[in-house]
Backbone as ProteinMPNN parsed JSONL, in Angstrom:
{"seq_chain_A": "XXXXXXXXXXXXXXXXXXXXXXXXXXXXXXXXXXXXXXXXXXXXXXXXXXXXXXXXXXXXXXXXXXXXXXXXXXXXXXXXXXXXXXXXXXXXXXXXXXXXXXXXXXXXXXXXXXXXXXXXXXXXXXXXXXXXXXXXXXXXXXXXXXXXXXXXXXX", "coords_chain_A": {"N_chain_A": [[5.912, 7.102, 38.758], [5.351, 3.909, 38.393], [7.66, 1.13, 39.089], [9.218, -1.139, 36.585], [6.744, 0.146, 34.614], [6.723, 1.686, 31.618], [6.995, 5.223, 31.194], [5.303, 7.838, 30.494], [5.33, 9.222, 28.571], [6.58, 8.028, 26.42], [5.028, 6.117, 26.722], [2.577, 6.919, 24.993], [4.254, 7.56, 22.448], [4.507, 5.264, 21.562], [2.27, 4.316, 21.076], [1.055, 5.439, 18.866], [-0.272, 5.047, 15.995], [1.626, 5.737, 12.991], [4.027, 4.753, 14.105], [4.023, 2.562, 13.906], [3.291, 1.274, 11.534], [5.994, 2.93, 10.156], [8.09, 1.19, 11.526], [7.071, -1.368, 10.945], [7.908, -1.043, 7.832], [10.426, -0.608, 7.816], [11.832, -2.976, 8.987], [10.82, -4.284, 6.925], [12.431, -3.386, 4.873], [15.297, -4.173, 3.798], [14.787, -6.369, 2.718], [12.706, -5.478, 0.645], [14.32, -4.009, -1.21], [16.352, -5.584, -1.775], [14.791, -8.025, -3.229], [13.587, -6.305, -4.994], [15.917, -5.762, -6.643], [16.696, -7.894, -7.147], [14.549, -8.542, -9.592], [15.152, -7.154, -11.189], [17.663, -7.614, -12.456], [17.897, -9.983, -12.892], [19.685, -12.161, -14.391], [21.699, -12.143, -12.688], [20.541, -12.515, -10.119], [19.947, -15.196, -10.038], [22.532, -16.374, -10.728], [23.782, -15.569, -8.578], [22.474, -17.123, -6.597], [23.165, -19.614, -7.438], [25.5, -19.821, -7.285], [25.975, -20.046, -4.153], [25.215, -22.951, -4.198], [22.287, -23.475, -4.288], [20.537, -24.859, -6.384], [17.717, -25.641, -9.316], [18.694, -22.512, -9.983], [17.347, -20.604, -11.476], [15.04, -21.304, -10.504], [15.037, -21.275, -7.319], [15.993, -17.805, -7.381], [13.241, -17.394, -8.53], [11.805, -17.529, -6.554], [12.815, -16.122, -4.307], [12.545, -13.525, -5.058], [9.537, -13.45, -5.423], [9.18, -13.881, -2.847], [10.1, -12.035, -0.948], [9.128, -9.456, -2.215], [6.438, -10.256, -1.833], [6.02, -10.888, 0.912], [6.737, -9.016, 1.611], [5.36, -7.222, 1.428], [2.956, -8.211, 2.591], [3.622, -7.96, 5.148], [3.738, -5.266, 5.4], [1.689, -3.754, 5.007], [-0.228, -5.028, 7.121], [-1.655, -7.387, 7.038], [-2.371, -11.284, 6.49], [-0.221, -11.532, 7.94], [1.094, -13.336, 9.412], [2.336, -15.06, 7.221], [3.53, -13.198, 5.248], [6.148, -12.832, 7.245], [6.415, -15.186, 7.955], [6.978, -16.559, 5.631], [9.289, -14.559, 4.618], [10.948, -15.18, 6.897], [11.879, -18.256, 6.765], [12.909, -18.212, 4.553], [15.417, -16.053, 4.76], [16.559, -17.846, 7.077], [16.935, -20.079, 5.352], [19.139, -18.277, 3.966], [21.221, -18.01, 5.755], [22.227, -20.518, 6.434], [23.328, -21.214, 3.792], [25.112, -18.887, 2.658], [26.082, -18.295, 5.368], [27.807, -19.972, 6.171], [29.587, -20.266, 8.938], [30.543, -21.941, 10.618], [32.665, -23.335, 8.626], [34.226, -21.895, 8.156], [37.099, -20.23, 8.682], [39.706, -17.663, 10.469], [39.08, -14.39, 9.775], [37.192, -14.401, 7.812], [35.42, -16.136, 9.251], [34.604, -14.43, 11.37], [33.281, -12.583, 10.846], [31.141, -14.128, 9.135], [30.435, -15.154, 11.18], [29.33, -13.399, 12.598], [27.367, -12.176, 11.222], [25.876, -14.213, 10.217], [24.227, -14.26, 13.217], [22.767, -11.634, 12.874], [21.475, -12.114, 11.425], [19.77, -13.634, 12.384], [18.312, -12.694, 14.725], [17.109, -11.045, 12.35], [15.606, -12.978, 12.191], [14.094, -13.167, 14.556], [12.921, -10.154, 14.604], [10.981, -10.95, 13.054], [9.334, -12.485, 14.123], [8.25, -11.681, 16.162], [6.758, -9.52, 15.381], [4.59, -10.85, 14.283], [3.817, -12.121, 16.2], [2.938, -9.819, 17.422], [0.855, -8.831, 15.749], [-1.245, -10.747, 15.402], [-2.214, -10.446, 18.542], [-2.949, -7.987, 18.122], [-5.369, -8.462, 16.201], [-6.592, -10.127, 17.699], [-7.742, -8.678, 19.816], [-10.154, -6.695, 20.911], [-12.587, -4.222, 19.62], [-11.847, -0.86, 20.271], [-13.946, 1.943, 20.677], [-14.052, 5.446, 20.388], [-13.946, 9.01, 21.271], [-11.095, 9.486, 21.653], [-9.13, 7.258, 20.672], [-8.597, 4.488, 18.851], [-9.249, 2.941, 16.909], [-8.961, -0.996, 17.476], [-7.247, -3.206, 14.921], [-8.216, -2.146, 12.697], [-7.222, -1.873, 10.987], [-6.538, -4.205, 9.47]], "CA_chain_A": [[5.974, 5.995, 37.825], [5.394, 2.34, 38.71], [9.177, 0.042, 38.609], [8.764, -1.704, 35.794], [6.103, 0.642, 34.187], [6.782, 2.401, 30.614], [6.918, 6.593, 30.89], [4.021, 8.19, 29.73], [5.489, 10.146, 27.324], [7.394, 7.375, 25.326], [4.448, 4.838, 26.023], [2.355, 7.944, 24.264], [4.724, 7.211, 21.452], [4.192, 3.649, 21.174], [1.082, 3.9, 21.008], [1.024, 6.096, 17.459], [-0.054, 4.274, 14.72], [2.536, 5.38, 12.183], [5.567, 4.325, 14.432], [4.127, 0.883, 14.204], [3.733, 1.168, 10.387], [6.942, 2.959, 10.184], [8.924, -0.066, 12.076], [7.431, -2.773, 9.604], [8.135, -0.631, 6.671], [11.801, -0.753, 7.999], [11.701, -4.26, 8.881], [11.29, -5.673, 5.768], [13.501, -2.8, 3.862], [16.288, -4.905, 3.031], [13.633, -7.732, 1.527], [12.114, -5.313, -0.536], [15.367, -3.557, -1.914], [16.78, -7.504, -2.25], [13.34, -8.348, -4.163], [13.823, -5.355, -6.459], [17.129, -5.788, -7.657], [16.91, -9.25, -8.531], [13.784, -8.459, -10.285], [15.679, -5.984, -12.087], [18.74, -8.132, -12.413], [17.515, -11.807, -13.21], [20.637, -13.273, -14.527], [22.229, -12.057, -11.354], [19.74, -13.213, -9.017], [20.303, -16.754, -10.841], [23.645, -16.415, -10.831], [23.934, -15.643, -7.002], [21.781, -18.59, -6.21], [23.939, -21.063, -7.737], [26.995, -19.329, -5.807], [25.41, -20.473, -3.297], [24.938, -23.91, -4.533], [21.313, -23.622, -4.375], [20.086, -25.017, -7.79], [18.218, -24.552, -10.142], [19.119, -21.456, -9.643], [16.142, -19.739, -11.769], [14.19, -21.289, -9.242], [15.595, -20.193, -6.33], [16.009, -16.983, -7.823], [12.015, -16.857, -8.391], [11.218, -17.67, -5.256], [13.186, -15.389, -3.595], [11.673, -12.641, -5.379], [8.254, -13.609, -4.671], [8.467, -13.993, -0.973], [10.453, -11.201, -0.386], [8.284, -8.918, -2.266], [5.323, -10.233, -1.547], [5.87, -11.238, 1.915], [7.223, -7.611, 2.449], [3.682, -6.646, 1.263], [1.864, -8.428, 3.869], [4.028, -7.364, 6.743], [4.037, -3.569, 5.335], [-0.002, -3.467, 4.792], [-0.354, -5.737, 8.029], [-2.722, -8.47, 6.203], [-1.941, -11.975, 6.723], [1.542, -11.184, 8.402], [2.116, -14.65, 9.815], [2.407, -15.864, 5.902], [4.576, -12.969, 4.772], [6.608, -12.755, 8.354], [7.028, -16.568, 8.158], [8.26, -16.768, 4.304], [10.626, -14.038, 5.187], [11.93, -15.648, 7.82], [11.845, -19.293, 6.109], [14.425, -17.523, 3.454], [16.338, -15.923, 5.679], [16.559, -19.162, 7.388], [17.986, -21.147, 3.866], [20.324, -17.963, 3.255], [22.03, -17.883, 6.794], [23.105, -21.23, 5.972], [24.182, -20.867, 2.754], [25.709, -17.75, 2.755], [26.826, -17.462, 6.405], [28.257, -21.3, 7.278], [30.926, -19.988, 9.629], [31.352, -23.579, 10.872], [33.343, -24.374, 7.545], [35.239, -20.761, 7.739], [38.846, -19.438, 9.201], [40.325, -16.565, 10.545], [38.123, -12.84, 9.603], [36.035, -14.836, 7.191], [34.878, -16.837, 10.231], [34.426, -13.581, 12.128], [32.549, -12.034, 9.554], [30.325, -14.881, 8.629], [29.503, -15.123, 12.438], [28.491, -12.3, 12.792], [25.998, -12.303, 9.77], [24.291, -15.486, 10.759], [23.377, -14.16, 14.298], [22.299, -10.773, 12.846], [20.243, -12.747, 10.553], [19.151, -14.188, 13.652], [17.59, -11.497, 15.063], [15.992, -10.762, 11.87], [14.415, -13.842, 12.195], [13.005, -13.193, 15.34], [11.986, -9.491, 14.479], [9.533, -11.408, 12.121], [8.328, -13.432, 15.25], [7.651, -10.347, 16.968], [5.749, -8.629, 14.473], [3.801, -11.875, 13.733], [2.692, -12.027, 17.254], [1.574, -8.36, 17.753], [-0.23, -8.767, 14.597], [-2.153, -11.609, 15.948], [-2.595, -9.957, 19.396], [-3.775, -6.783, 17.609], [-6.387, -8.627, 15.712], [-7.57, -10.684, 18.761], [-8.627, -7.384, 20.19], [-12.136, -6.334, 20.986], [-12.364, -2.672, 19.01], [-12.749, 0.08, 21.226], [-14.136, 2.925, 20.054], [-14.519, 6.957, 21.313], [-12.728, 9.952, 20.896], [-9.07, 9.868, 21.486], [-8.676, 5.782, 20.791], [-8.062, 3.852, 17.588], [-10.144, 1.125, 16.75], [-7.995, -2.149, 17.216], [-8.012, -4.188, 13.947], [-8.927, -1.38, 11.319], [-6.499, -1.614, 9.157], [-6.712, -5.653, 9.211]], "C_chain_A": [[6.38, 4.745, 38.588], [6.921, 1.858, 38.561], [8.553, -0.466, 37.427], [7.505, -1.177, 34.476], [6.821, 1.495, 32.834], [6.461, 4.232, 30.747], [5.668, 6.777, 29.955], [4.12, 8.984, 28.35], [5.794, 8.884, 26.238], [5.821, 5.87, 25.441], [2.408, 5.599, 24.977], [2.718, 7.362, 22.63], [4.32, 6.076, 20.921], [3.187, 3.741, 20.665], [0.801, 4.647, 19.537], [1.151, 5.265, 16.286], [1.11, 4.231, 13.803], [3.788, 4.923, 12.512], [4.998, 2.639, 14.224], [4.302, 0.151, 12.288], [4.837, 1.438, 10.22], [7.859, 1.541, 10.515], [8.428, -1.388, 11.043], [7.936, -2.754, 8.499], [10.272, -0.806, 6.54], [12.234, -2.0, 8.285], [12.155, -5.058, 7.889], [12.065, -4.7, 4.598], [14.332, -3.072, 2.97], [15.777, -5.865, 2.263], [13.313, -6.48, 0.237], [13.053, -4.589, -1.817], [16.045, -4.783, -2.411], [15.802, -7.669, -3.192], [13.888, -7.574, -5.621], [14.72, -5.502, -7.663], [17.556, -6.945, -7.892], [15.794, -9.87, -9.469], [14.67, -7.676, -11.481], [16.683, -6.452, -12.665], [18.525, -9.518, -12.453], [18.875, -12.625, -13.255], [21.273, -13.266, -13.6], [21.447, -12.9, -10.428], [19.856, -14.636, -9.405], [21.577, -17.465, -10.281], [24.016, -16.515, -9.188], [23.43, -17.073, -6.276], [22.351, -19.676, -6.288], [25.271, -21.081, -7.029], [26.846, -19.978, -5.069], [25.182, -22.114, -2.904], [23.252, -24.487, -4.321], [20.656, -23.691, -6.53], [18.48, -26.27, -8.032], [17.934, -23.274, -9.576], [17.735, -20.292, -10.7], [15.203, -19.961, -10.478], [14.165, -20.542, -7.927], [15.191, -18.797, -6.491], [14.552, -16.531, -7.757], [11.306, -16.694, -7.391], [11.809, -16.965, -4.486], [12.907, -13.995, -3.846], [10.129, -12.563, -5.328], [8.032, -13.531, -3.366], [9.46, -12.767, -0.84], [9.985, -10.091, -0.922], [6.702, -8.913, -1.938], [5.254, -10.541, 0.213], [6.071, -9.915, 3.023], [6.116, -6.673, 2.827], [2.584, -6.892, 2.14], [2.45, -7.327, 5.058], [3.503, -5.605, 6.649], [2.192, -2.981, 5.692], [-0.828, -4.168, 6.144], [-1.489, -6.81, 7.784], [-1.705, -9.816, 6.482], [-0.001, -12.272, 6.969], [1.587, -12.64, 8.871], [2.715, -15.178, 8.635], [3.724, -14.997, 5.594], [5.878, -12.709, 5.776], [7.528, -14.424, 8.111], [8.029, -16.484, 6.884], [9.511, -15.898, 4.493], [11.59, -14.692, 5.914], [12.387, -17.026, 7.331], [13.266, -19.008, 5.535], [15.263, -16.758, 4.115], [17.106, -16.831, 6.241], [17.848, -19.808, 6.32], [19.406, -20.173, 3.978], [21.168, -18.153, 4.275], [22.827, -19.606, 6.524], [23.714, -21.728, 5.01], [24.953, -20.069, 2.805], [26.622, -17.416, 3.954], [27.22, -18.839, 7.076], [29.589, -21.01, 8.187], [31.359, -21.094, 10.183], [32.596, -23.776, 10.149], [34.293, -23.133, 7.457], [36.557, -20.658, 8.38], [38.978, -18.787, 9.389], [38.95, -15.565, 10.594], [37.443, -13.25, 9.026], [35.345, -15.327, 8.187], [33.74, -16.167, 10.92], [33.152, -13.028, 11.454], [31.055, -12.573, 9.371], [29.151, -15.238, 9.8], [28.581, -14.01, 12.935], [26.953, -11.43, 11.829], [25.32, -12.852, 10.167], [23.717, -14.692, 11.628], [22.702, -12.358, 14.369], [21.376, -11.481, 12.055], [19.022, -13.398, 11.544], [17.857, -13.952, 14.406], [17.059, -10.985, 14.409], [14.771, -11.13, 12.04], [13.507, -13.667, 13.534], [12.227, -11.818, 15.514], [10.807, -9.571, 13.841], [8.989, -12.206, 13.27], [7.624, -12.643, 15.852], [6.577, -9.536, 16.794], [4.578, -9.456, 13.93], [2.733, -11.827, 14.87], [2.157, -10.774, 17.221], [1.002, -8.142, 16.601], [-1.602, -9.628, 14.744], [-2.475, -11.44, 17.553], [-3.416, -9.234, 19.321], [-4.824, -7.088, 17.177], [-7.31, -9.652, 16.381], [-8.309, -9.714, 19.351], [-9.837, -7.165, 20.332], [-11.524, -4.847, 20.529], [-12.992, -1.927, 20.305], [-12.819, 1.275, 20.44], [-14.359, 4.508, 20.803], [-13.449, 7.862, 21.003], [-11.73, 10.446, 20.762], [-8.662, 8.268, 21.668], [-9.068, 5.301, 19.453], [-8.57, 2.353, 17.583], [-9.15, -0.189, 16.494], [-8.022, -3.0, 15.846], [-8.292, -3.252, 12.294], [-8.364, -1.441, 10.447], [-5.817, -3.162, 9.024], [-7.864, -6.028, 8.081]], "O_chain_A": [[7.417, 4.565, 39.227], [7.431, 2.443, 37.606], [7.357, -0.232, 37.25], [7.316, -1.92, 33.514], [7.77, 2.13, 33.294], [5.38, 4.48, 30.214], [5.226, 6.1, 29.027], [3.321, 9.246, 27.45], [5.137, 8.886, 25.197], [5.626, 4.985, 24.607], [1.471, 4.925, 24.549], [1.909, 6.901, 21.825], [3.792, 6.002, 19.811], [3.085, 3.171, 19.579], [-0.089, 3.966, 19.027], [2.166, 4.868, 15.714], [1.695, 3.164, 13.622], [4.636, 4.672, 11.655], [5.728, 1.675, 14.45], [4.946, -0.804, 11.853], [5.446, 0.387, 10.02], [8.265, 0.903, 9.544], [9.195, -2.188, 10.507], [8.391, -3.747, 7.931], [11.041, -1.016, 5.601], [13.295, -2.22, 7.7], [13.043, -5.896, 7.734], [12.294, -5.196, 3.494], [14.404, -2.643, 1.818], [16.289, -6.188, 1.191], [13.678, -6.639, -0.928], [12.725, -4.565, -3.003], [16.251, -4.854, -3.623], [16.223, -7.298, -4.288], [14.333, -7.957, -6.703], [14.572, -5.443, -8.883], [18.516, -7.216, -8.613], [15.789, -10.989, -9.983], [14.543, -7.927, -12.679], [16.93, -5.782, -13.667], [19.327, -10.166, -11.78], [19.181, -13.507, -12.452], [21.681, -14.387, -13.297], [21.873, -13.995, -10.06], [19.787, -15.245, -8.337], [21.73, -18.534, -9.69], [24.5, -17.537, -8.702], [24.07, -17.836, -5.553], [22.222, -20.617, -5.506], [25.892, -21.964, -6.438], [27.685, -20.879, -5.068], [25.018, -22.541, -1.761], [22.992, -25.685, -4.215], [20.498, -22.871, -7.434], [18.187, -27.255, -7.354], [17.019, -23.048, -8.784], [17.453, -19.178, -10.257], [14.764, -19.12, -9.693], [13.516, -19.557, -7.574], [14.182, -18.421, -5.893], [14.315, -15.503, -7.122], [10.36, -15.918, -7.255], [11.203, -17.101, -3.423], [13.013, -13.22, -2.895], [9.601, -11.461, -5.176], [6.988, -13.205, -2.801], [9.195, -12.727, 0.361], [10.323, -9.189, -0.156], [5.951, -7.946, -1.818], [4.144, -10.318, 0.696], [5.852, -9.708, 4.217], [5.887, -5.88, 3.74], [1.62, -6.177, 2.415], [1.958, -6.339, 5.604], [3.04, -4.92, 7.562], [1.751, -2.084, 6.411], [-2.023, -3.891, 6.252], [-2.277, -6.9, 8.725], [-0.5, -9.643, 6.669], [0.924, -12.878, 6.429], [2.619, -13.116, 8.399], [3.723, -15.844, 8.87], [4.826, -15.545, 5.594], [6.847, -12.32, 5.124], [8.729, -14.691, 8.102], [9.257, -16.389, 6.883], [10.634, -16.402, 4.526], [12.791, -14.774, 5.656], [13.607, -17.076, 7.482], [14.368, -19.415, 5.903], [16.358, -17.137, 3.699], [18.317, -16.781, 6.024], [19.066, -19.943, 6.438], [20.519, -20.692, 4.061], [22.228, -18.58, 3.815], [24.055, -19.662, 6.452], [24.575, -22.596, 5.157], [26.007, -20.616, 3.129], [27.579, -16.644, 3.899], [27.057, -18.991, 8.287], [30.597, -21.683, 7.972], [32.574, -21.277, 10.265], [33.561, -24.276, 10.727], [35.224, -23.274, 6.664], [36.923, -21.832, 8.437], [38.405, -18.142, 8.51], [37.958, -15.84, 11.269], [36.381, -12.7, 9.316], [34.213, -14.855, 8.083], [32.603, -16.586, 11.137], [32.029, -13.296, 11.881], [30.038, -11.88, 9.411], [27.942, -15.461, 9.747], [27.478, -13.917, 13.475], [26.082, -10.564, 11.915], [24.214, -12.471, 10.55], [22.663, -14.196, 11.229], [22.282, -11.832, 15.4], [20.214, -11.149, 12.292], [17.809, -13.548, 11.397], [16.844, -14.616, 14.625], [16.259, -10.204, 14.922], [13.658, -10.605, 12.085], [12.323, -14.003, 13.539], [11.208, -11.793, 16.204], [9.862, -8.783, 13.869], [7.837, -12.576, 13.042], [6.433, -12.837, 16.095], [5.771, -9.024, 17.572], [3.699, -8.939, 13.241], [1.517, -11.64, 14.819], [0.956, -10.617, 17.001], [0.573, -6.996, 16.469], [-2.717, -9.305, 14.334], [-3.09, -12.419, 17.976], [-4.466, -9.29, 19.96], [-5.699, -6.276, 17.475], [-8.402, -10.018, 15.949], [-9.53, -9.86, 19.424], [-10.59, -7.713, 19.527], [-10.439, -4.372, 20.866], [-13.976, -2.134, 21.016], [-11.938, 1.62, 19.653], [-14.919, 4.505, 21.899], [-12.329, 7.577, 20.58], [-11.345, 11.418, 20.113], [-7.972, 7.94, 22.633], [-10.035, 5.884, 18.964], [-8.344, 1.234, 18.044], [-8.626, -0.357, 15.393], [-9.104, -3.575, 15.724], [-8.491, -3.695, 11.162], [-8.676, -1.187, 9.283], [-4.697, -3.299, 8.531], [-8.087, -7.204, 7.792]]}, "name": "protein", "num_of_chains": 1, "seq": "XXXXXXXXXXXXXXXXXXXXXXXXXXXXXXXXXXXXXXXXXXXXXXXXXXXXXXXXXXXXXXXXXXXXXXXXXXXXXXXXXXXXXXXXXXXXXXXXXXXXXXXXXXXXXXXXXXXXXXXXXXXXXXXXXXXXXXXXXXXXXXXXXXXXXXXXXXX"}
């Protein structure tokens, strides 16, 4: 094995379609469990929003159930993923500084709050990630033959 080269066994793995579905399906997990339960929970999801001082707070509220179900839907089905990749990340974006201004915090709240944002962080750039190899994948020329997976097919 090459320096720098990937194992054949684990780049084997990689290469298996459902780990790649798998990993978006986990991705946007927390969106689509978030989505759900303030579909399910309106006056909450309202109510949280304005916490927040994001108002109005129905609004908010609708829009954060739209893009995080529907945006979960692109990424999951891999169909215009830059759209639902971006809105994800967009809202992510708003909540990290609503929700996680550790600038304005103290003490363990501080700690806390820091450590939220820059996991939020890293959400945001697992949606960059998944945006590009979605738009790598569907630059592709298809190859076709008996032990290879047509690039693109399930675009």
């Amino acid at each position: 094995m090459a320096s720098g080269t990937t194992p054949s066994a684990i780049a084997w793995i990689l290469r298996r379609p459902l780990l790649g579905h798998a990993a978006r399906l986990a991705l946007v997990s927390a969106y689509i469990l978030g989505g759900f339960e303030k579909l399910f929970d309106v006056p909450g999801a309202i109510a949280e929003q304005e916490h927040f001082g994001l108002s109005p707070g129905w609004l908010w509220a609708s829009a954060a159930i739209a893009i995080e179900l529907g945006g979960s839907l692109l990424v999951v089905v891999n169909r215009l993923v830059w759209l639902g990749a971006g809105g994800l990340g967009v809202l992510t974006f708003v909540a990290m500084l609503t929700a996680n201004a550790f600038w304005t915090m103290n003490g363990h709240e501080r700690f806390i709050a820091t450590n939220s944002f820059f996991e939020h962080l890293g959400l945001i750039a697992g949606l960059v990630v998944v945006a590009i190899m979605s738009e790598q994948t569907s630059c592709r020329p298809a190859v076709v033959g008996p032990s290879t997976i047509v690039q693109g097919a399930s675009r």
